[in-house]
Coordinates of C-alpha atoms in Angstrom, one line a residue:
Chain J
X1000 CA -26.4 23.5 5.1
X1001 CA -23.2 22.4 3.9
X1002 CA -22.2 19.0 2.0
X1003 CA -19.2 17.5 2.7
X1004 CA -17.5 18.9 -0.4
X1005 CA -17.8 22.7 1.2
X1006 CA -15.5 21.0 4.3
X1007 CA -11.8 23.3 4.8
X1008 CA -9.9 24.4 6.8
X1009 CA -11.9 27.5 9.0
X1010 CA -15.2 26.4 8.4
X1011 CA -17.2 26.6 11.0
X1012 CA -20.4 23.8 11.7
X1013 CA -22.5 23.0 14.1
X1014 CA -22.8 19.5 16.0
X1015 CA -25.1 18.9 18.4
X1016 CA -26.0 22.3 19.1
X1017 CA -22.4 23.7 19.7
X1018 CA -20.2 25.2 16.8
X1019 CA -17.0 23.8 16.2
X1020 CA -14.1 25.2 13.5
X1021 CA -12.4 22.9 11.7
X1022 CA -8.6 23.4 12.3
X1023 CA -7.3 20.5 10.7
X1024 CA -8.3 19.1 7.0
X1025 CA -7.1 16.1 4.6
X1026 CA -9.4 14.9 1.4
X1027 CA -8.1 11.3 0.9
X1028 CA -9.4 8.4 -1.7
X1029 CA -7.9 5.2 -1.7
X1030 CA -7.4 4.2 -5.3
X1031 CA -11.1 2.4 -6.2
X1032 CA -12.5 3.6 -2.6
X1033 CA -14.9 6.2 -2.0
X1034 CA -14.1 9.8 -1.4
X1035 CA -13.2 10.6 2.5
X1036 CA -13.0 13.9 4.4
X1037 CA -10.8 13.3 7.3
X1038 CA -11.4 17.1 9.9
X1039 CA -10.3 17.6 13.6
X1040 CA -12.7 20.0 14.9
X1041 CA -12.5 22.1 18.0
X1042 CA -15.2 23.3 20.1
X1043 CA -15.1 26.8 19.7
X1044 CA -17.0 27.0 23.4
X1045 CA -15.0 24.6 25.2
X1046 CA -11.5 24.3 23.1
X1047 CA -11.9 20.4 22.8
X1048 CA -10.7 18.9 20.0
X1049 CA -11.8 15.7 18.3
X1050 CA -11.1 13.8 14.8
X1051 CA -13.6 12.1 12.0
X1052 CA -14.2 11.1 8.9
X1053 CA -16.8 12.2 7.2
X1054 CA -18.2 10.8 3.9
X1055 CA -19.9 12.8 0.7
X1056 CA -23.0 11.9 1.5
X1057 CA -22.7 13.6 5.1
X1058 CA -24.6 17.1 5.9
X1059 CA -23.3 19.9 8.0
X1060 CA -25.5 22.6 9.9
X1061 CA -24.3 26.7 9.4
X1062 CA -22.7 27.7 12.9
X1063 CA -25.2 30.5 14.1
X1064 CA -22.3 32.7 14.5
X1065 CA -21.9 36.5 14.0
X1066 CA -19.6 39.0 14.8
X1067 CA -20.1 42.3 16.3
X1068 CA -17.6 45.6 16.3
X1069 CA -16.9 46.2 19.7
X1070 CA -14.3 48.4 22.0
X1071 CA -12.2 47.0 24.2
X1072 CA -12.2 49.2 27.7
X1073 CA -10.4 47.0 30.7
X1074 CA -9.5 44.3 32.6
X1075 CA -10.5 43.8 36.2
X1076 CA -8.9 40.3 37.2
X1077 CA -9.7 37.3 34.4
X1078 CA -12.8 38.9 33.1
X1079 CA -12.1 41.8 29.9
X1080 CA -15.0 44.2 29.4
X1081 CA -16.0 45.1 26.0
X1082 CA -18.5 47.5 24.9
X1083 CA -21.0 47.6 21.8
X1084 CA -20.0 50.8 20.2
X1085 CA -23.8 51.2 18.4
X1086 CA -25.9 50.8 21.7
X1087 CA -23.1 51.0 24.8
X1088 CA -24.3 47.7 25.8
X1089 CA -20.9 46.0 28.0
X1090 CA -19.7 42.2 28.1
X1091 CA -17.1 40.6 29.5
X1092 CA -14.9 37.2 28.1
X1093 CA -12.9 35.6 30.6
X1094 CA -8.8 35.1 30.0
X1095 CA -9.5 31.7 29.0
X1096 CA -12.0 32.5 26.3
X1097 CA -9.2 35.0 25.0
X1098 CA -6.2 32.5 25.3
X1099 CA -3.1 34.5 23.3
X1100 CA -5.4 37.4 22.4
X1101 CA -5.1 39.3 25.3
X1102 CA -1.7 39.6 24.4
X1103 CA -2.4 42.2 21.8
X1104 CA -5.3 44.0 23.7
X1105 CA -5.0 47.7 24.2
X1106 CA -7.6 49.9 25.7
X1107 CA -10.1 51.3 23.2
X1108 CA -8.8 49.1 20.7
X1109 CA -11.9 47.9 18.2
X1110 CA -12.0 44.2 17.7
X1111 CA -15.1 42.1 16.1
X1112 CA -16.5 40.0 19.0
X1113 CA -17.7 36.5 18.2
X1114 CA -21.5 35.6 19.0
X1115 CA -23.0 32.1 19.3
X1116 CA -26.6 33.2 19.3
X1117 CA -26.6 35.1 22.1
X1118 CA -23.3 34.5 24.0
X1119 CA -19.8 36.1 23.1
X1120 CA -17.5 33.1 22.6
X1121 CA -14.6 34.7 21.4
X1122 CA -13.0 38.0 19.6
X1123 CA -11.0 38.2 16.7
X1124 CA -8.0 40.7 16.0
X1125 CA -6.8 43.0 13.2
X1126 CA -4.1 40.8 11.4
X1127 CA -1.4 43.4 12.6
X1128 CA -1.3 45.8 15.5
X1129 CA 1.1 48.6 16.6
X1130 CA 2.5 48.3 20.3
X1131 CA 4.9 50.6 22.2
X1132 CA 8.1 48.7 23.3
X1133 CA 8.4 49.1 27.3
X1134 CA 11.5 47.4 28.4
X1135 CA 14.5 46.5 25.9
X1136 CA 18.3 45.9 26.2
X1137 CA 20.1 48.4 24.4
X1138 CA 21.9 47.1 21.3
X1139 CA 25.4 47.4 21.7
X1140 CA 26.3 48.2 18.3
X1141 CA 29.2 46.0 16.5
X1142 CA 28.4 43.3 18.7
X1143 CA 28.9 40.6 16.7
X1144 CA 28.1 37.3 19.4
X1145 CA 25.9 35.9 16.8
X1146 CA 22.6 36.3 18.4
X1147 CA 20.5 38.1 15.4
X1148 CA 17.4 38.7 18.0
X1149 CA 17.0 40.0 21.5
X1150 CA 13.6 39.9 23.8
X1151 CA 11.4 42.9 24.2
X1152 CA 8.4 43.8 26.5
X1153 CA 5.6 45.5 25.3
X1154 CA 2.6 48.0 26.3
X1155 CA 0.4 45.1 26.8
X1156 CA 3.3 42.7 29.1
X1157 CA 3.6 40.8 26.4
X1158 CA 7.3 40.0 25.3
X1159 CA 9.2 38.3 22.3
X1160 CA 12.2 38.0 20.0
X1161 CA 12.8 41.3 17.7
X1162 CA 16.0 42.4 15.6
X1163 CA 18.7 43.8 18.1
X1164 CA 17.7 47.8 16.6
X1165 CA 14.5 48.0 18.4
X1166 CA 14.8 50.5 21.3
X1167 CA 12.9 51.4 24.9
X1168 CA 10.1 53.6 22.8
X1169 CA 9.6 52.4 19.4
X1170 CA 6.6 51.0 18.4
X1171 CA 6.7 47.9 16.6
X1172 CA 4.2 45.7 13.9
X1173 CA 2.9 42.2 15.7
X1174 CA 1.5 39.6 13.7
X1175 CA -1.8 38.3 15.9
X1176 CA -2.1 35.2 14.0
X1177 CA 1.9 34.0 15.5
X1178 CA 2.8 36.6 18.0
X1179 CA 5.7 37.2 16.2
X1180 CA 7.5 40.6 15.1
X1181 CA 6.9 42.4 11.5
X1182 CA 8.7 45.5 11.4
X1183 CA 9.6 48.9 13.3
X1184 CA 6.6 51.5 12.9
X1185 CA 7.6 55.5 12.7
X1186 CA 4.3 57.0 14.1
Chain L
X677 CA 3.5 27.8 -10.8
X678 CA 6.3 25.8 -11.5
X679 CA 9.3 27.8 -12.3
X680 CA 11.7 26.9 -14.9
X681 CA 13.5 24.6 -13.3
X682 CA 10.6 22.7 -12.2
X683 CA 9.2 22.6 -16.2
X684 CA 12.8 21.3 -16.9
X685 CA 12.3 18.4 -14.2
X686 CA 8.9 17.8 -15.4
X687 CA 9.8 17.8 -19.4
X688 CA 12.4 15.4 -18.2
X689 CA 10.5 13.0 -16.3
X690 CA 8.4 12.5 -19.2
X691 CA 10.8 11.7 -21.7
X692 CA 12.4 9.7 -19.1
X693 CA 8.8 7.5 -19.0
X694 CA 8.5 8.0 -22.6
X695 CA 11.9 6.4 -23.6
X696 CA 11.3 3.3 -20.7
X697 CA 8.3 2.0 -22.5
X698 CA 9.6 2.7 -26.0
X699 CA 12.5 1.2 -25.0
X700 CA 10.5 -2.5 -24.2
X701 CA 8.7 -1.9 -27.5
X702 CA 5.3 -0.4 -26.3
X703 CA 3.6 2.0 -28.7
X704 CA 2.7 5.5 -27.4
X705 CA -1.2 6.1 -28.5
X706 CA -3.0 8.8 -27.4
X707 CA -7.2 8.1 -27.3
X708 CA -10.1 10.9 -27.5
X709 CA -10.5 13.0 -23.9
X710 CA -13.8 13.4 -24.0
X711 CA -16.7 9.9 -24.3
X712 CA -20.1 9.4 -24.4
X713 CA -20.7 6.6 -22.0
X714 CA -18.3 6.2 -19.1
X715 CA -17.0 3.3 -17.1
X716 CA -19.5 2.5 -14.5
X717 CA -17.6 2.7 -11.2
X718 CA -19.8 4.3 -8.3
X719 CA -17.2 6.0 -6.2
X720 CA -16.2 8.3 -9.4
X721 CA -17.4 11.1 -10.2
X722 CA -17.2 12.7 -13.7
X723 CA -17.0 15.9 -15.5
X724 CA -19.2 16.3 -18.2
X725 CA -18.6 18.0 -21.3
X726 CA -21.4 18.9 -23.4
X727 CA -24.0 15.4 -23.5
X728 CA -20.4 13.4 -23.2
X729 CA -18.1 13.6 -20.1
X730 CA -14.3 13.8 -19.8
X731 CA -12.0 10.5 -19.0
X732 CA -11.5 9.9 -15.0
X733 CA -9.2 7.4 -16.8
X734 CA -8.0 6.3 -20.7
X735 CA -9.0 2.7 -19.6
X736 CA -12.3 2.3 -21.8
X737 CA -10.7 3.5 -25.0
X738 CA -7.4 1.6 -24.4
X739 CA -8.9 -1.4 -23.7
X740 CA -10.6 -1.1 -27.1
X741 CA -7.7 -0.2 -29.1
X742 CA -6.6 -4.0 -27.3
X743 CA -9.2 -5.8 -28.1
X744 CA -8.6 -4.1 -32.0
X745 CA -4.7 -5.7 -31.8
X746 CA -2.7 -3.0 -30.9
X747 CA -0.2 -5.1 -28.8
X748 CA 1.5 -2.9 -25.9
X749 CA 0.6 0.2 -25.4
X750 CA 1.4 3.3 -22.9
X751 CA -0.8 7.3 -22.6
X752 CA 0.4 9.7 -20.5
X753 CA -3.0 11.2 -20.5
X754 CA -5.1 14.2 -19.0
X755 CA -7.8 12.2 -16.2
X756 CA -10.6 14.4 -14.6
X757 CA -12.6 13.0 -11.5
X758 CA -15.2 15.4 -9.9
X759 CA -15.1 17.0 -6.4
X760 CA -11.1 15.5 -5.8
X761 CA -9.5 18.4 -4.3
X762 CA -6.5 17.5 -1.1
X763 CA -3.0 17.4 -0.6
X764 CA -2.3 14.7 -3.3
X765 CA -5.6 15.2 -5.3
X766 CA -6.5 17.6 -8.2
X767 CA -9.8 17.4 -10.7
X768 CA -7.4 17.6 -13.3
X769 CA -4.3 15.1 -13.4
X770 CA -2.0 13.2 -15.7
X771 CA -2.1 9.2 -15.6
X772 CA 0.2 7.2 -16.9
X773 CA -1.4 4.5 -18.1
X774 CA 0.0 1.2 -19.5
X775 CA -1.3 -2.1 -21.0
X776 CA 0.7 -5.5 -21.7
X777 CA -0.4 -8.2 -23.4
X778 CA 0.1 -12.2 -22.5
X779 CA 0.6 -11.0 -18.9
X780 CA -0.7 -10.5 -15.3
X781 CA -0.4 -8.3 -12.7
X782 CA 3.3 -9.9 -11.8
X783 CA 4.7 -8.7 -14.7
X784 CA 3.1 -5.1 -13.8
X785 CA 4.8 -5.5 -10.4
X786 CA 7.9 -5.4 -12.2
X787 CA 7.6 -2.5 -14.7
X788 CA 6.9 -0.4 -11.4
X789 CA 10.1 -1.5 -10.2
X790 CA 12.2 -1.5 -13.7
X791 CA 10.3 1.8 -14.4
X792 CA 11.2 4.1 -11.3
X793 CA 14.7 2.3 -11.1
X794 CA 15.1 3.7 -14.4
X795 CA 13.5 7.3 -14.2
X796 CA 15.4 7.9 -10.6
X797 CA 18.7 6.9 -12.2
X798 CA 18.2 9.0 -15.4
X799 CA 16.9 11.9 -13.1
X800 CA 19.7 11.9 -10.7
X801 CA 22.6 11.9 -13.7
X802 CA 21.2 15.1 -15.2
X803 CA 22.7 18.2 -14.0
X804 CA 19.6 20.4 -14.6
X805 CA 17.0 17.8 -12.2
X806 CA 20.0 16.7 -9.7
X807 CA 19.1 20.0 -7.6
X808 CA 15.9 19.3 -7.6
X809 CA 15.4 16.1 -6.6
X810 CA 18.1 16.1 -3.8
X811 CA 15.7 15.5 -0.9
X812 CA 13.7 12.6 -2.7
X813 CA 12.8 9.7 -0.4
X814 CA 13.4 8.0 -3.4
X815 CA 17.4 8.4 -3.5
X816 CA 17.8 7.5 0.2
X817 CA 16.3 4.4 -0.3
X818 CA 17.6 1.2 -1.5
X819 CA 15.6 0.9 -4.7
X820 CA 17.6 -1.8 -5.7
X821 CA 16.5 -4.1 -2.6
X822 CA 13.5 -6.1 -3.3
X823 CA 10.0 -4.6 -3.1
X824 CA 7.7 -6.3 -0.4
X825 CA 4.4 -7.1 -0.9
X826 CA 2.1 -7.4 1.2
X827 CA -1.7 -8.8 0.9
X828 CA -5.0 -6.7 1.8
X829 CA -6.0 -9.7 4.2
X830 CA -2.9 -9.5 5.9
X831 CA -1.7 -5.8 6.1
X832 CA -5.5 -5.6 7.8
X833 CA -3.8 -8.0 10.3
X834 CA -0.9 -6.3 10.9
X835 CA -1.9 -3.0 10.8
X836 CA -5.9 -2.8 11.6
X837 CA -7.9 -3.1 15.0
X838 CA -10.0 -4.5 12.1
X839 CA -9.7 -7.9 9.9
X840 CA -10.3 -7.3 6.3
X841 CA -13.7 -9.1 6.7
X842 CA -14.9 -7.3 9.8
X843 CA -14.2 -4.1 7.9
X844 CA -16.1 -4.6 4.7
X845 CA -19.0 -6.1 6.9
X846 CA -19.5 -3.0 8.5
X847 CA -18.5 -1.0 5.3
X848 CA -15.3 1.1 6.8
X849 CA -13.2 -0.8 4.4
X850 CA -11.8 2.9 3.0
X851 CA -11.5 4.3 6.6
X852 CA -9.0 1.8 8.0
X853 CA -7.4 1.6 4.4
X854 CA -6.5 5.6 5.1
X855 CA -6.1 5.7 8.8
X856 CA -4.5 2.6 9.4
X857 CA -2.7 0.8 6.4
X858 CA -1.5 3.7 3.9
X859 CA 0.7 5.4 6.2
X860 CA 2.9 2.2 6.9
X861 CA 3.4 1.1 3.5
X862 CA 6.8 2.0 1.7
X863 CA 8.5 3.1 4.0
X864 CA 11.4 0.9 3.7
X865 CA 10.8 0.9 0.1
X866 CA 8.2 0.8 -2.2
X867 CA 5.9 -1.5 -1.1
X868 CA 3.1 -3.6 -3.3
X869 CA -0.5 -4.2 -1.1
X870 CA -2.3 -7.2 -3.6
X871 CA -4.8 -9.6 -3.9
X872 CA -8.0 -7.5 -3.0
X873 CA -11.5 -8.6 -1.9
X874 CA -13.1 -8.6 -5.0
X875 CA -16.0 -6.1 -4.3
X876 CA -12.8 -3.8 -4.5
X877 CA -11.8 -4.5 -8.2
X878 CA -14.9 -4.4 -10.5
X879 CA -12.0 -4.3 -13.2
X880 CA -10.2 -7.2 -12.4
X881 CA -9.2 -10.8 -13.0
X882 CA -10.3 -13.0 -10.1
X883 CA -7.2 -14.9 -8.5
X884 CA -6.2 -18.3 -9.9
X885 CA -7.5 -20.8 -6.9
X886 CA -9.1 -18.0 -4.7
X887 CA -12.3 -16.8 -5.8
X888 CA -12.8 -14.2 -3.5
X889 CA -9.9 -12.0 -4.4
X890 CA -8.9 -10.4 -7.5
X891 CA -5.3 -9.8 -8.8
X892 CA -5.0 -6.3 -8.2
X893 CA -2.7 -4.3 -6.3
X894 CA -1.4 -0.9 -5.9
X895 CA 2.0 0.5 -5.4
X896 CA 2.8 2.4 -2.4
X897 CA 5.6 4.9 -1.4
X898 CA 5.9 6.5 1.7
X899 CA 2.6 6.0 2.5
X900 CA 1.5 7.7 -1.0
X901 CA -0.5 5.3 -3.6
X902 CA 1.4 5.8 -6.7
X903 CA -0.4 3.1 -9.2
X904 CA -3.3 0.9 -9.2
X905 CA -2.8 -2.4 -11.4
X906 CA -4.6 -5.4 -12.2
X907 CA -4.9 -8.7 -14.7
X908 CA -7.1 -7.6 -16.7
X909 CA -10.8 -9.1 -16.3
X910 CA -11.8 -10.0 -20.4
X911 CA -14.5 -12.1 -20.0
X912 CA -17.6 -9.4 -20.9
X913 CA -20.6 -11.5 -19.2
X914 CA -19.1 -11.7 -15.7
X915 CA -17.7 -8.0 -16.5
X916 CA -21.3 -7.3 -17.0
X917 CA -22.8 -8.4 -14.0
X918 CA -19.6 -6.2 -12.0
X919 CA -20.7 -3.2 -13.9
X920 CA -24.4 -4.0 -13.4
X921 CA -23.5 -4.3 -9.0
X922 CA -21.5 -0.7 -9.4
X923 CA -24.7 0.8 -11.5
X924 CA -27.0 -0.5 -8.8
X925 CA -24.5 1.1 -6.0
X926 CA -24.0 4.7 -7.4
X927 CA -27.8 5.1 -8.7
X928 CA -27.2 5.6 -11.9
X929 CA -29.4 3.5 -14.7
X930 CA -28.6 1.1 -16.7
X931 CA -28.5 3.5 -20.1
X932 CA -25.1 3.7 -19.1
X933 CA -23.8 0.4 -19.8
X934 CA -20.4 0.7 -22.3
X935 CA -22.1 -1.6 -24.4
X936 CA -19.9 -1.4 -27.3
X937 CA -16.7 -1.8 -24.8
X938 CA -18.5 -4.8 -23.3
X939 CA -19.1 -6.7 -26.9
X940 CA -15.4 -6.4 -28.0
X941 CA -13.7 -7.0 -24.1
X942 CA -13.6 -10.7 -25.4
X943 CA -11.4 -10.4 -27.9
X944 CA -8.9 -9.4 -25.9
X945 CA -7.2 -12.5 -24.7
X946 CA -5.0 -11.9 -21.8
X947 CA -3.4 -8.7 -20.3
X948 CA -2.8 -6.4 -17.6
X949 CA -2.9 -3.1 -17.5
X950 CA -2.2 -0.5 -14.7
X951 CA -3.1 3.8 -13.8
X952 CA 0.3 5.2 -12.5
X953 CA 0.1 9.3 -10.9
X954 CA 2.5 11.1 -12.8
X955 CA 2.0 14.1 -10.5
X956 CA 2.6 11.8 -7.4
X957 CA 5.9 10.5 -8.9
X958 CA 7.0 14.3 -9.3
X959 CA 5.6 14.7 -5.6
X960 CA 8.2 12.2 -4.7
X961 CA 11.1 13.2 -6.7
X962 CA 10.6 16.8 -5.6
X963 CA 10.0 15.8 -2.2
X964 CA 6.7 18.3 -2.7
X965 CA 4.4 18.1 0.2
X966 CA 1.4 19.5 -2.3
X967 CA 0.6 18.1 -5.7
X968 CA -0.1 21.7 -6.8
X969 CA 3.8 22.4 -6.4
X970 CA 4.6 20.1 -9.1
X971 CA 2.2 20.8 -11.9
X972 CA 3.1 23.2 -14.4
X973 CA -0.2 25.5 -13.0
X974 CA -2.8 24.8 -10.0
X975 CA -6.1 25.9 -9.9
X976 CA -5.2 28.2 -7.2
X977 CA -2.8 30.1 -10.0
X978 CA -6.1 31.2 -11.7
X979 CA -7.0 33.4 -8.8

């Protein structure tokens, strides 16, 4: 159990038999007025959101969450297969249970996948992964028009912004958490 | 960790304060951190030390040294409340705290005003904070326009789905306080809320010709509470029975009475006396969305 002193940012909870992650957090106390913990929580099964206030008398079930190292094998239309790498045993999480995720997934690529009891809900990244950059305009060097970034595909289809030196062929460092560019990699 | 600039600002607001209240002849004291027997007030929570515990506020003892004829007096003083961790709350704050005798809660009204007038203008002529304190809401606003104020009853009207009365009846006074009324006060310029139901001032004075509200009010800027104030309640038998109604309320038995603060609350014969956030001020001046970016170390900088 948790009290509502434990509440922050990331923890998870369970309501009404479904865990929910509190993505949002504020401790506020009027001046004389009792202590309030203000959350917005998302569903972590169905991505709803929703806002309260809880008091510090209020009592929080443990999500029964827990993760699992699996490999990542393929994609056949919205559904991506995973496999457990201790007993082979395969799943599947559908694009929308992914969201921006499957921007970063690679084949054989080991990621922790996200149980609620029994049912994968969602997988979580490393922080940082290493793609290969398919597609980019060269960078005409000297070219001062002011732009300091220029787009970029990757492996995975996925494109964004990077520093006008990245070439067709380099690999480059994405942050998972933004989608954004962290450095050139020499492999 | 502030850096050492942000010291600078910080050393500077407080001789700023200091000199503003020496300047209007209060005396400085500075009272024991640590008592044995707290105020009773049920939505605080305190840190013990030891058997004692440590101040959520310098009230008790300054209220003493009062009653005991000290005349007008100021602490910037260390405050401790359990479990108050957030954006604009640490366990471990500074309060400026002031007393003035032969006066209400109008005359506190105007210190606030007087007071920041004074620290803003000092602040911004000093070539060391002037870099700092560039962003402050506080110099893009007209400080020198008058200061509404606004009641509880009818902010709740204006603001609320709620009335004031509908709200403590189904005990969400706090909730539509937060959601509702905090985030539109000040935001012309600091802004005053007063005259609160009296179940919301177990400290205070009740209101000449209206019973059910007591004269106290906080200051409010930019939607941030910056200082609590009230006329001073010195009259120890109805004092009593408000302390006996917030013993009842958090639980706690009746061993903890301030007895000894009690007998000598008499003697004090008229004042007002307010709890102003230091760290909140800086917040403002430093236009710091996080009151751990304005105190000299967090709790975070232990880790």
């Amino acid at each position: 159990m948790f009290s509502a002193s434990d509440l922050r940012k990331g923890l998870k909870i369970q309501i009404d038999g479904e865990p929910y992650i509190i993505v949002d957090f504020e401790f506020s106390k009027p001046g004389k007025g009792q202590a309030l913990y203000r959350c917005k929580l998302r569903n972590m099964i169905s991505g709803n959101q929703f806002s309260n206030t809880y008091r510090s008398n209020d009592k929080f079930e443990k999500a029964d969450l827990e993760e699992r190292k699996m490999q990542y094998l393929y994609n056949q239309d919205d559904e991506y297969h995973f496999m457990d790498t201790q007993n082979y045993e395969q799943l599947f999480l559908t694009r929308e249970q992914l969201g921006d995720n499957i921007n970063y997934l690679m084949d054989n690529m080991e990621v922790q996948v996200l149980f609620f009891g029994s049912r994968p809900i969602d997988v979580s990244l490393p922080i940082f992964v290493n793609l290969g950059v398919t597609k980019a305009d060269p960078w005409a060097r000297g070219d001062t028009s002011g732009t300091d970034t220029k787009p970029v595909t990757v492996e995975t289809g996925y494109q964004l912004q990077v520093p006008p030196f990245v070439e067709e062929g380099d690999k480059i460092q994405i942050d998972t958490r933004t989608g954004e560019y962290v450095t050139r990699v020499k492999e | 960790m502030l850096t050492r600039e942000g010291l600078q600002l910080r050393a500077a607001l407080l001789h700023s304060i200091r000199s503003f209240f020496r300047s209007q002849q209060f005396l400085e004291v500075d009272t024991p951190v640590r008592q044995p027997v707290v105020i009773p007030e049920s939505t605080i929570d305190h840190l013990p030390s030891g058997e004692w515990y440590l101040q959520s506020s310098p009230e008790q003892a300054m209220k003493r040294l009062l009653a005991a004829g000290s005349g007008n007096i100021f602490q910037l003083a260390p405050c401790f409340r359990r479990g108050e961790r957030g954006q604009r709350h640490l366990e471990e704050f500074l309060m400026l705290e002031w007393y003035r005798m032969d006066a209400d809660y109008d005359a506190l009204m105007q210190d606030c005003r007087d007071l920041i007038i004074t620290v803003v203008a000092e602040l911004s002529g000093e070539p060391s904070s002037q870099k700092l304190i560039a962003d402050s809401a506080l110099l893009k606003k007209n400080l020198q326009q008058p200061w509404q104020r606004v009641t509880v009853h009818d902010g709740f009207l204006r603001y609320c789905p709620v009335s004031v009365e509908e709200a403590l009846a189904t005990g969400c006074f706090d909730e539509m306080l937060v959601e509702y009324l905090e985030p539109n006060l000040g935001v012309r310029n600091p802004e005053f809320l007063v005259d609160y139901p009296l179940s919301q001032a177990s400290l205070a004075r009740k209101k000449a010709g209206d019973n059910a509200l007591a004269e106290r009010f906080e200051l409010y800027c930019d939607g941030v509470e910056l200082a609590n104030g009230f006329s001073e309640l010195t009259d120890s038998s109805e004092q009593r029975i408000r302390f006996e109604e917030e013993l009842e309320r958090s639980g706690d038995d009746f061993s903890m009475m301030p007895e000894r603060f009690l007998k000598e609350l008499d003697k004090i014969d008229r004042a007002a006396g307010i709890a102003f956030g230091v760290d909140r001020f800086l917040m403002l001046l430093m236009a710091a969305p996080n009151i751990e970016d304005v105190v000299s170390m967090a709790p975070s900088d232990w880790f």
